[in-house]
Amino acid sequence: MSAVNANATGPALPVLGSRKPSHRERVAEALRAALIAGELRPGEVYSAPGLAARFGVSATPVREAMLDLAKEGLVDTVPNKGFRVTAVSDRQLDEYTHIRSLIEIPTTVALATTADAVALEALRPVAEEIVTSAAAGDLIAYVEADLRFHLGLLALAGNAHLVEVVRDLRRRSRLYGLTALVEQGRLRASAEEHLEILDALLARDEEAVRGVMTRHLGHVRGLWAARVSEAAARPS
């Protein structure tokens, strides 16, 4: 399979402006978000210059960022061509989601009695950013904001190792159904659940938090999901 070049039809990546190699982590996070959202498809080979053209940066930080993703097992290097996005099976996605539910739901519920109200309110702009991104159909911004929101919540529990475990699981997840939800005008409703979570936490209503978190995580293998084989088969 040939690498995707700068002029080929491909995922719409955000223009980040002029960047130096020291911004590789910012570029890497955007690439991870593109992977999670299914904007970069499994089995496809992407060249660093091609991706750099869409980011509006030089190829160097993109190449360095992709090497970081290769170390995480999210892409494989293809000599003289670029990087191939690794596939994730339905079983793997189910296992990731199961582990996340075991960690995220009870941890978030516990915050209803322990989290500082000011700290919770500080996350409202991020929740609103998720809603705005969903309404605009900007899947990369949606995924990035969603990650910041949930990791920000979990950080309030004071367990840094727990946050890193969930960060890794979320990075390995794939939400191939997001594009269809945007086309159907349904993603905004799911995005607004982040505001529901905050409101339930501020109301100190543990059962309400449990209910919305259970529904919210259920979307990962429900509303937000699509079969990996179908995503991989979409034409370039």
PDB file of C-alpha atoms in Angstrom:
ATOM      1  CA  MET A   1       0.000   0.000   0.000  1.00  0.00           C
ATOM      2  CA  SER A   2       1.420   3.341  -0.970  1.00  0.00           C
ATOM      3  CA  ALA A   3       1.811   6.198   1.464  1.00  0.00           C
ATOM      4  CA  VAL A   4      -0.736   8.996   1.455  1.00  0.00           C
ATOM      5  CA  ASN A   5       0.793  12.170   0.069  1.00  0.00           C
ATOM      6  CA  ALA A   6       0.076  15.804   0.857  1.00  0.00           C
ATOM      7  CA  ASN A   7      -2.432  16.200  -1.975  1.00  0.00           C
ATOM      8  CA  ALA A   8      -4.359  12.984  -1.441  1.00  0.00           C
ATOM      9  CA  THR A   9      -7.864  12.912  -0.042  1.00  0.00           C
ATOM     10  CA  GLY A  10      -7.614  12.129   3.642  1.00  0.00           C
ATOM     11  CA  PRO A  11      -8.610  13.147   7.152  1.00  0.00           C
ATOM     12  CA  ALA A  12      -9.174  16.797   7.833  1.00  0.00           C
ATOM     13  CA  LEU A  13      -6.527  17.642  10.414  1.00  0.00           C
ATOM     14  CA  PRO A  14      -6.416  20.951  12.273  1.00  0.00           C
ATOM     15  CA  VAL A  15      -3.996  23.615  11.089  1.00  0.00           C
ATOM     16  CA  LEU A  16      -1.726  24.221  14.045  1.00  0.00           C
ATOM     17  CA  GLY A  17       0.282  27.069  12.577  1.00  0.00           C
ATOM     18  CA  SER A  18       4.056  27.376  12.565  1.00  0.00           C
ATOM     19  CA  ARG A  19       5.545  24.767  14.857  1.00  0.00           C
ATOM     20  CA  LYS A  20       9.039  23.781  15.917  1.00  0.00           C
ATOM     21  CA  PRO A  21      10.196  20.258  16.830  1.00  0.00           C
ATOM     22  CA  SER A  22       9.659  21.089  20.525  1.00  0.00           C
ATOM     23  CA  HIS A  23       5.924  20.969  19.809  1.00  0.00           C
ATOM     24  CA  ARG A  24       6.050  17.253  18.943  1.00  0.00           C
ATOM     25  CA  GLU A  25       3.847  16.370  21.915  1.00  0.00           C
ATOM     26  CA  ARG A  26       1.116  18.756  20.758  1.00  0.00           C
ATOM     27  CA  VAL A  27       1.289  17.230  17.303  1.00  0.00           C
ATOM     28  CA  ALA A  28       1.294  13.730  18.815  1.00  0.00           C
ATOM     29  CA  GLU A  29      -1.851  14.475  20.818  1.00  0.00           C
ATOM     30  CA  ALA A  30      -3.636  15.690  17.690  1.00  0.00           C
ATOM     31  CA  LEU A  31      -2.549  12.550  15.851  1.00  0.00           C
ATOM     32  CA  ARG A  32      -3.768  10.370  18.713  1.00  0.00           C
ATOM     33  CA  ALA A  33      -7.111  12.149  18.596  1.00  0.00           C
ATOM     34  CA  ALA A  34      -7.282  11.544  14.848  1.00  0.00           C
ATOM     35  CA  LEU A  35      -6.590   7.850  15.460  1.00  0.00           C
ATOM     36  CA  ILE A  36      -9.247   7.570  18.159  1.00  0.00           C
ATOM     37  CA  ALA A  37     -11.835   9.355  16.037  1.00  0.00           C
ATOM     38  CA  GLY A  38     -11.084   7.144  13.040  1.00  0.00           C
ATOM     39  CA  GLU A  39      -9.817  10.062  10.943  1.00  0.00           C
ATOM     40  CA  LEU A  40      -6.633   8.043  10.405  1.00  0.00           C
ATOM     41  CA  ARG A  41      -7.752   4.613   9.273  1.00  0.00           C
ATOM     42  CA  PRO A  42      -6.327   1.193  10.219  1.00  0.00           C
ATOM     43  CA  GLY A  43      -4.103  -0.352   7.577  1.00  0.00           C
ATOM     44  CA  GLU A  44      -3.546   2.949   5.781  1.00  0.00           C
ATOM     45  CA  VAL A  45      -0.009   4.265   5.358  1.00  0.00           C
ATOM     46  CA  TYR A  46       0.556   7.990   5.964  1.00  0.00           C
ATOM     47  CA  SER A  47       3.711   9.880   5.100  1.00  0.00           C
ATOM     48  CA  ALA A  48       5.120  12.459   7.497  1.00  0.00           C
ATOM     49  CA  PRO A  49       5.269  15.130   4.739  1.00  0.00           C
ATOM     50  CA  GLY A  50       1.652  14.435   3.805  1.00  0.00           C
ATOM     51  CA  LEU A  51       0.432  14.800   7.384  1.00  0.00           C
ATOM     52  CA  ALA A  52       2.654  17.827   7.924  1.00  0.00           C
ATOM     53  CA  ALA A  53       1.014  19.583   4.983  1.00  0.00           C
ATOM     54  CA  ARG A  54      -2.395  19.155   6.592  1.00  0.00           C
ATOM     55  CA  PHE A  55      -1.100  20.369   9.956  1.00  0.00           C
ATOM     56  CA  GLY A  56       0.625  23.372   8.443  1.00  0.00           C
ATOM     57  CA  VAL A  57       3.957  22.439  10.041  1.00  0.00           C
ATOM     58  CA  SER A  58       7.275  21.020   8.906  1.00  0.00           C
ATOM     59  CA  ALA A  59       7.664  17.261   8.573  1.00  0.00           C
ATOM     60  CA  THR A  60      10.151  17.005  11.449  1.00  0.00           C
ATOM     61  CA  PRO A  61       7.752  17.327  14.432  1.00  0.00           C
ATOM     62  CA  VAL A  62       5.235  15.091  12.680  1.00  0.00           C
ATOM     63  CA  ARG A  63       7.847  12.403  12.045  1.00  0.00           C
ATOM     64  CA  GLU A  64       9.033  12.623  15.661  1.00  0.00           C
ATOM     65  CA  ALA A  65       5.452  12.466  16.936  1.00  0.00           C
ATOM     66  CA  MET A  66       4.712   9.428  14.782  1.00  0.00           C
ATOM     67  CA  LEU A  67       7.798   7.712  16.201  1.00  0.00           C
ATOM     68  CA  ASP A  68       6.355   8.344  19.667  1.00  0.00           C
ATOM     69  CA  LEU A  69       3.082   6.744  18.551  1.00  0.00           C
ATOM     70  CA  ALA A  70       5.030   3.799  17.132  1.00  0.00           C
ATOM     71  CA  LYS A  71       6.581   3.197  20.567  1.00  0.00           C
ATOM     72  CA  GLU A  72       3.037   3.115  21.974  1.00  0.00           C
ATOM     73  CA  GLY A  73       2.002   0.528  19.388  1.00  0.00           C
ATOM     74  CA  LEU A  74      -0.496   2.852  17.700  1.00  0.00           C
ATOM     75  CA  VAL A  75       1.308   2.856  14.349  1.00  0.00           C
ATOM     76  CA  ASP A  76       3.989   0.767  12.636  1.00  0.00           C
ATOM     77  CA  THR A  77       6.862   2.237  10.669  1.00  0.00           C
ATOM     78  CA  VAL A  78       6.965   1.364   6.967  1.00  0.00           C
ATOM     79  CA  PRO A  79      10.482   1.894   5.577  1.00  0.00           C
ATOM     80  CA  ASN A  80      10.693   4.579   2.869  1.00  0.00           C
ATOM     81  CA  LYS A  81       6.934   5.148   2.980  1.00  0.00           C
ATOM     82  CA  GLY A  82       5.739   6.361   6.361  1.00  0.00           C
ATOM     83  CA  PHE A  83       3.584   4.925   9.110  1.00  0.00           C
ATOM     84  CA  ARG A  84       0.781   2.363   9.003  1.00  0.00           C
ATOM     85  CA  VAL A  85      -2.063   2.731  11.510  1.00  0.00           C
ATOM     86  CA  THR A  86      -2.434  -0.455  13.524  1.00  0.00           C
ATOM     87  CA  ALA A  87      -5.800  -2.181  13.637  1.00  0.00           C
ATOM     88  CA  VAL A  88      -7.678  -2.764  16.897  1.00  0.00           C
ATOM     89  CA  SER A  89     -10.055  -5.714  17.117  1.00  0.00           C
ATOM     90  CA  ASP A  90     -13.588  -5.595  18.473  1.00  0.00           C
ATOM     91  CA  ARG A  91     -12.492  -7.859  21.316  1.00  0.00           C
ATOM     92  CA  GLN A  92      -9.672  -5.483  22.263  1.00  0.00           C
ATOM     93  CA  LEU A  93     -12.060  -2.533  22.233  1.00  0.00           C
ATOM     94  CA  ASP A  94     -14.511  -4.444  24.433  1.00  0.00           C
ATOM     95  CA  GLU A  95     -11.723  -5.280  26.889  1.00  0.00           C
ATOM     96  CA  TYR A  96     -10.486  -1.683  27.006  1.00  0.00           C
ATOM     97  CA  THR A  97     -14.022  -0.441  27.622  1.00  0.00           C
ATOM     98  CA  HIS A  98     -14.625  -3.017  30.365  1.00  0.00           C
ATOM     99  CA  ILE A  99     -11.476  -1.981  32.217  1.00  0.00           C
ATOM    100  CA  ARG A 100     -12.368   1.678  31.823  1.00  0.00           C
ATOM    101  CA  SER A 101     -15.834   1.118  33.276  1.00  0.00           C
ATOM    102  CA  LEU A 102     -14.328  -0.658  36.294  1.00  0.00           C
ATOM    103  CA  ILE A 103     -12.090   2.355  36.953  1.00  0.00           C
ATOM    104  CA  GLU A 104     -13.880   5.453  35.693  1.00  0.00           C
ATOM    105  CA  ILE A 105     -17.414   4.882  36.943  1.00  0.00           C
ATOM    106  CA  PRO A 106     -16.698   4.278  40.656  1.00  0.00           C
ATOM    107  CA  THR A 107     -13.916   6.874  40.728  1.00  0.00           C
ATOM    108  CA  THR A 108     -16.170   9.544  39.231  1.00  0.00           C
ATOM    109  CA  VAL A 109     -19.075   8.581  41.499  1.00  0.00           C
ATOM    110  CA  ALA A 110     -16.818   8.984  44.548  1.00  0.00           C
ATOM    111  CA  LEU A 111     -16.056  12.552  43.477  1.00  0.00           C
ATOM    112  CA  ALA A 112     -19.657  13.467  44.282  1.00  0.00           C
ATOM    113  CA  THR A 113     -18.681  13.450  47.945  1.00  0.00           C
ATOM    114  CA  THR A 114     -15.016  14.461  47.766  1.00  0.00           C
ATOM    115  CA  ALA A 115     -14.432  16.887  44.887  1.00  0.00           C
ATOM    116  CA  ASP A 116     -14.190  20.610  45.507  1.00  0.00           C
ATOM    117  CA  ALA A 117     -16.986  22.553  43.800  1.00  0.00           C
ATOM    118  CA  VAL A 118     -14.567  25.160  42.462  1.00  0.00           C
ATOM    119  CA  ALA A 119     -12.399  22.451  40.910  1.00  0.00           C
ATOM    120  CA  LEU A 120     -15.456  20.888  39.281  1.00  0.00           C
ATOM    121  CA  GLU A 121     -16.645  24.212  37.895  1.00  0.00           C
ATOM    122  CA  ALA A 122     -13.196  24.754  36.416  1.00  0.00           C
ATOM    123  CA  LEU A 123     -13.942  21.853  34.074  1.00  0.00           C
ATOM    124  CA  ARG A 124     -17.146  23.425  32.719  1.00  0.00           C
ATOM    125  CA  PRO A 125     -15.367  25.340  29.919  1.00  0.00           C
ATOM    126  CA  VAL A 126     -13.874  22.028  28.752  1.00  0.00           C
ATOM    127  CA  ALA A 127     -17.315  20.375  28.807  1.00  0.00           C
ATOM    128  CA  GLU A 128     -18.684  23.286  26.785  1.00  0.00           C
ATOM    129  CA  GLU A 129     -15.780  22.954  24.357  1.00  0.00           C
ATOM    130  CA  ILE A 130     -16.808  19.322  23.790  1.00  0.00           C
ATOM    131  CA  VAL A 131     -20.345  20.430  22.944  1.00  0.00           C
ATOM    132  CA  THR A 132     -19.078  23.170  20.617  1.00  0.00           C
ATOM    133  CA  SER A 133     -16.743  20.733  18.843  1.00  0.00           C
ATOM    134  CA  ALA A 134     -19.566  18.232  18.406  1.00  0.00           C
ATOM    135  CA  ALA A 135     -21.846  20.884  16.945  1.00  0.00           C
ATOM    136  CA  ALA A 136     -19.106  21.940  14.518  1.00  0.00           C
ATOM    137  CA  GLY A 137     -18.341  18.351  13.548  1.00  0.00           C
ATOM    138  CA  ASP A 138     -14.689  18.779  14.589  1.00  0.00           C
ATOM    139  CA  LEU A 139     -13.944  15.229  15.710  1.00  0.00           C
ATOM    140  CA  ILE A 140     -10.292  15.797  16.559  1.00  0.00           C
ATOM    141  CA  ALA A 141     -11.114  18.747  18.811  1.00  0.00           C
ATOM    142  CA  TYR A 142     -13.977  16.691  20.293  1.00  0.00           C
ATOM    143  CA  VAL A 143     -11.722  13.774  21.209  1.00  0.00           C
ATOM    144  CA  GLU A 144      -8.981  16.036  22.586  1.00  0.00           C
ATOM    145  CA  ALA A 145     -11.431  17.943  24.787  1.00  0.00           C
ATOM    146  CA  ASP A 146     -13.137  14.720  25.894  1.00  0.00           C
ATOM    147  CA  LEU A 147      -9.777  13.330  27.002  1.00  0.00           C
ATOM    148  CA  ARG A 148      -8.925  16.507  28.944  1.00  0.00           C
ATOM    149  CA  PHE A 149     -12.329  16.535  30.629  1.00  0.00           C
ATOM    150  CA  HIS A 150     -12.318  12.948  31.854  1.00  0.00           C
ATOM    151  CA  LEU A 151      -8.669  12.905  32.873  1.00  0.00           C
ATOM    152  CA  GLY A 152      -9.236  16.219  34.625  1.00  0.00           C
ATOM    153  CA  LEU A 153     -12.103  14.679  36.578  1.00  0.00           C
ATOM    154  CA  LEU A 154     -10.119  11.593  37.513  1.00  0.00           C
ATOM    155  CA  ALA A 155      -7.174  13.738  38.603  1.00  0.00           C
ATOM    156  CA  LEU A 156      -9.402  15.181  41.336  1.00  0.00           C
ATOM    157  CA  ALA A 157      -9.284  11.742  42.987  1.00  0.00           C
ATOM    158  CA  GLY A 158      -5.581  12.306  43.650  1.00  0.00           C
ATOM    159  CA  ASN A 159      -4.287   9.081  42.067  1.00  0.00           C
ATOM    160  CA  ALA A 160      -1.830   9.914  39.283  1.00  0.00           C
ATOM    161  CA  HIS A 161      -1.244   6.248  38.371  1.00  0.00           C
ATOM    162  CA  LEU A 162      -4.973   5.714  37.855  1.00  0.00           C
ATOM    163  CA  VAL A 163      -5.074   8.712  35.525  1.00  0.00           C
ATOM    164  CA  GLU A 164      -2.189   7.349  33.442  1.00  0.00           C
ATOM    165  CA  VAL A 165      -3.832   3.929  33.127  1.00  0.00           C
ATOM    166  CA  VAL A 166      -7.044   5.495  31.852  1.00  0.00           C
ATOM    167  CA  ARG A 167      -5.098   7.830  29.559  1.00  0.00           C
ATOM    168  CA  ASP A 168      -3.445   4.803  27.929  1.00  0.00           C
ATOM    169  CA  LEU A 169      -6.734   2.916  27.568  1.00  0.00           C
ATOM    170  CA  ARG A 170      -8.436   5.926  25.987  1.00  0.00           C
ATOM    171  CA  ARG A 171      -5.576   6.409  23.539  1.00  0.00           C
ATOM    172  CA  ARG A 172      -5.909   2.805  22.420  1.00  0.00           C
ATOM    173  CA  SER A 173      -9.660   3.059  21.898  1.00  0.00           C
ATOM    174  CA  ARG A 174     -11.287   3.744  18.517  1.00  0.00           C
ATOM    175  CA  LEU A 175     -14.550   5.621  18.007  1.00  0.00           C
ATOM    176  CA  TYR A 176     -15.235   4.918  14.358  1.00  0.00           C
ATOM    177  CA  GLY A 177     -18.925   5.774  14.656  1.00  0.00           C
ATOM    178  CA  LEU A 178     -18.382   9.462  15.431  1.00  0.00           C
ATOM    179  CA  THR A 179     -18.484  10.481  11.773  1.00  0.00           C
ATOM    180  CA  ALA A 180     -21.891   8.878  11.315  1.00  0.00           C
ATOM    181  CA  LEU A 181     -23.206  10.613  14.445  1.00  0.00           C
ATOM    182  CA  VAL A 182     -22.061  13.982  13.094  1.00  0.00           C
ATOM    183  CA  GLU A 183     -23.795  13.287   9.786  1.00  0.00           C
ATOM    184  CA  GLN A 184     -26.975  12.315  11.661  1.00  0.00           C
ATOM    185  CA  GLY A 185     -26.782  15.359  13.936  1.00  0.00           C
ATOM    186  CA  ARG A 186     -26.667  13.142  17.036  1.00  0.00           C
ATOM    187  CA  LEU A 187     -23.191  13.778  18.435  1.00  0.00           C
ATOM    188  CA  ARG A 188     -24.141  16.987  20.246  1.00  0.00           C
ATOM    189  CA  ALA A 189     -26.659  15.137  22.443  1.00  0.00           C
ATOM    190  CA  SER A 190     -23.922  12.750  23.556  1.00  0.00           C
ATOM    191  CA  ALA A 191     -21.531  15.664  24.085  1.00  0.00           C
ATOM    192  CA  GLU A 192     -23.981  17.339  26.450  1.00  0.00           C
ATOM    193  CA  GLU A 193     -23.659  14.378  28.816  1.00  0.00           C
ATOM    194  CA  HIS A 194     -20.401  15.942  30.006  1.00  0.00           C
ATOM    195  CA  LEU A 195     -22.411  18.858  31.378  1.00  0.00           C
ATOM    196  CA  GLU A 196     -24.834  16.362  32.969  1.00  0.00           C
ATOM    197  CA  ILE A 197     -21.909  14.696  34.726  1.00  0.00           C
ATOM    198  CA  LEU A 198     -20.713  18.006  36.132  1.00  0.00           C
ATOM    199  CA  ASP A 199     -24.189  19.056  37.267  1.00  0.00           C
ATOM    200  CA  ALA A 200     -24.763  15.712  39.002  1.00  0.00           C
ATOM    201  CA  LEU A 201     -21.397  15.970  40.762  1.00  0.00           C
ATOM    202  CA  LEU A 202     -22.113  19.511  41.920  1.00  0.00           C
ATOM    203  CA  ALA A 203     -25.517  18.358  43.190  1.00  0.00           C
ATOM    204  CA  ARG A 204     -23.682  15.649  45.177  1.00  0.00           C
ATOM    205  CA  ASP A 205     -26.043  13.073  43.637  1.00  0.00           C
ATOM    206  CA  GLU A 206     -24.067   9.822  43.498  1.00  0.00           C
ATOM    207  CA  GLU A 207     -26.797   7.798  41.795  1.00  0.00           C
ATOM    208  CA  ALA A 208     -27.250  10.434  39.108  1.00  0.00           C
ATOM    209  CA  VAL A 209     -23.495  10.441  38.486  1.00  0.00           C
ATOM    210  CA  ARG A 210     -23.463   6.641  38.266  1.00  0.00           C
ATOM    211  CA  GLY A 211     -26.359   6.673  35.832  1.00  0.00           C
ATOM    212  CA  VAL A 212     -24.966   9.238  33.419  1.00  0.00           C
ATOM    213  CA  MET A 213     -21.432   7.781  33.559  1.00  0.00           C
ATOM    214  CA  THR A 214     -22.749   4.288  32.837  1.00  0.00           C
ATOM    215  CA  ARG A 215     -24.754   5.626  29.901  1.00  0.00           C
ATOM    216  CA  HIS A 216     -21.843   7.750  28.721  1.00  0.00           C
ATOM    217  CA  LEU A 217     -19.267   4.946  28.705  1.00  0.00           C
ATOM    218  CA  GLY A 218     -21.827   2.645  27.124  1.00  0.00           C
ATOM    219  CA  HIS A 219     -21.630   4.777  23.989  1.00  0.00           C
ATOM    220  CA  VAL A 220     -18.020   3.697  23.424  1.00  0.00           C
ATOM    221  CA  ARG A 221     -19.209   0.311  22.162  1.00  0.00           C
ATOM    222  CA  GLY A 222     -22.671   1.527  21.219  1.00  0.00           C
ATOM    223  CA  LEU A 223     -23.456   4.900  19.651  1.00  0.00           C
ATOM    224  CA  TRP A 224     -19.816   5.862  19.117  1.00  0.00           C
ATOM    225  CA  ALA A 225     -18.749   2.493  17.717  1.00  0.00           C
ATOM    226  CA  ALA A 226     -18.635   0.924  14.305  1.00  0.00           C
ATOM    227  CA  ARG A 227     -17.095  -2.349  13.252  1.00  0.00           C
ATOM    228  CA  VAL A 228     -13.357  -2.141  12.711  1.00  0.00           C
ATOM    229  CA  SER A 229     -13.663  -3.995   9.405  1.00  0.00           C
ATOM    230  CA  GLU A 230     -16.155  -1.455   8.108  1.00  0.00           C
ATOM    231  CA  ALA A 231     -13.950   1.464   9.098  1.00  0.00           C
ATOM    232  CA  ALA A 232     -10.934  -0.135   7.457  1.00  0.00           C
ATOM    233  CA  ALA A 233     -12.905  -0.753   4.279  1.00  0.00           C
ATOM    234  CA  ARG A 234     -13.984   2.864   3.783  1.00  0.00           C
ATOM    235  CA  PRO A 235     -12.589   4.259   0.529  1.00  0.00           C
ATOM    236  CA  SER A 236      -9.722   6.755   0.759  1.00  0.00           C
TER     237      SER A 236
END
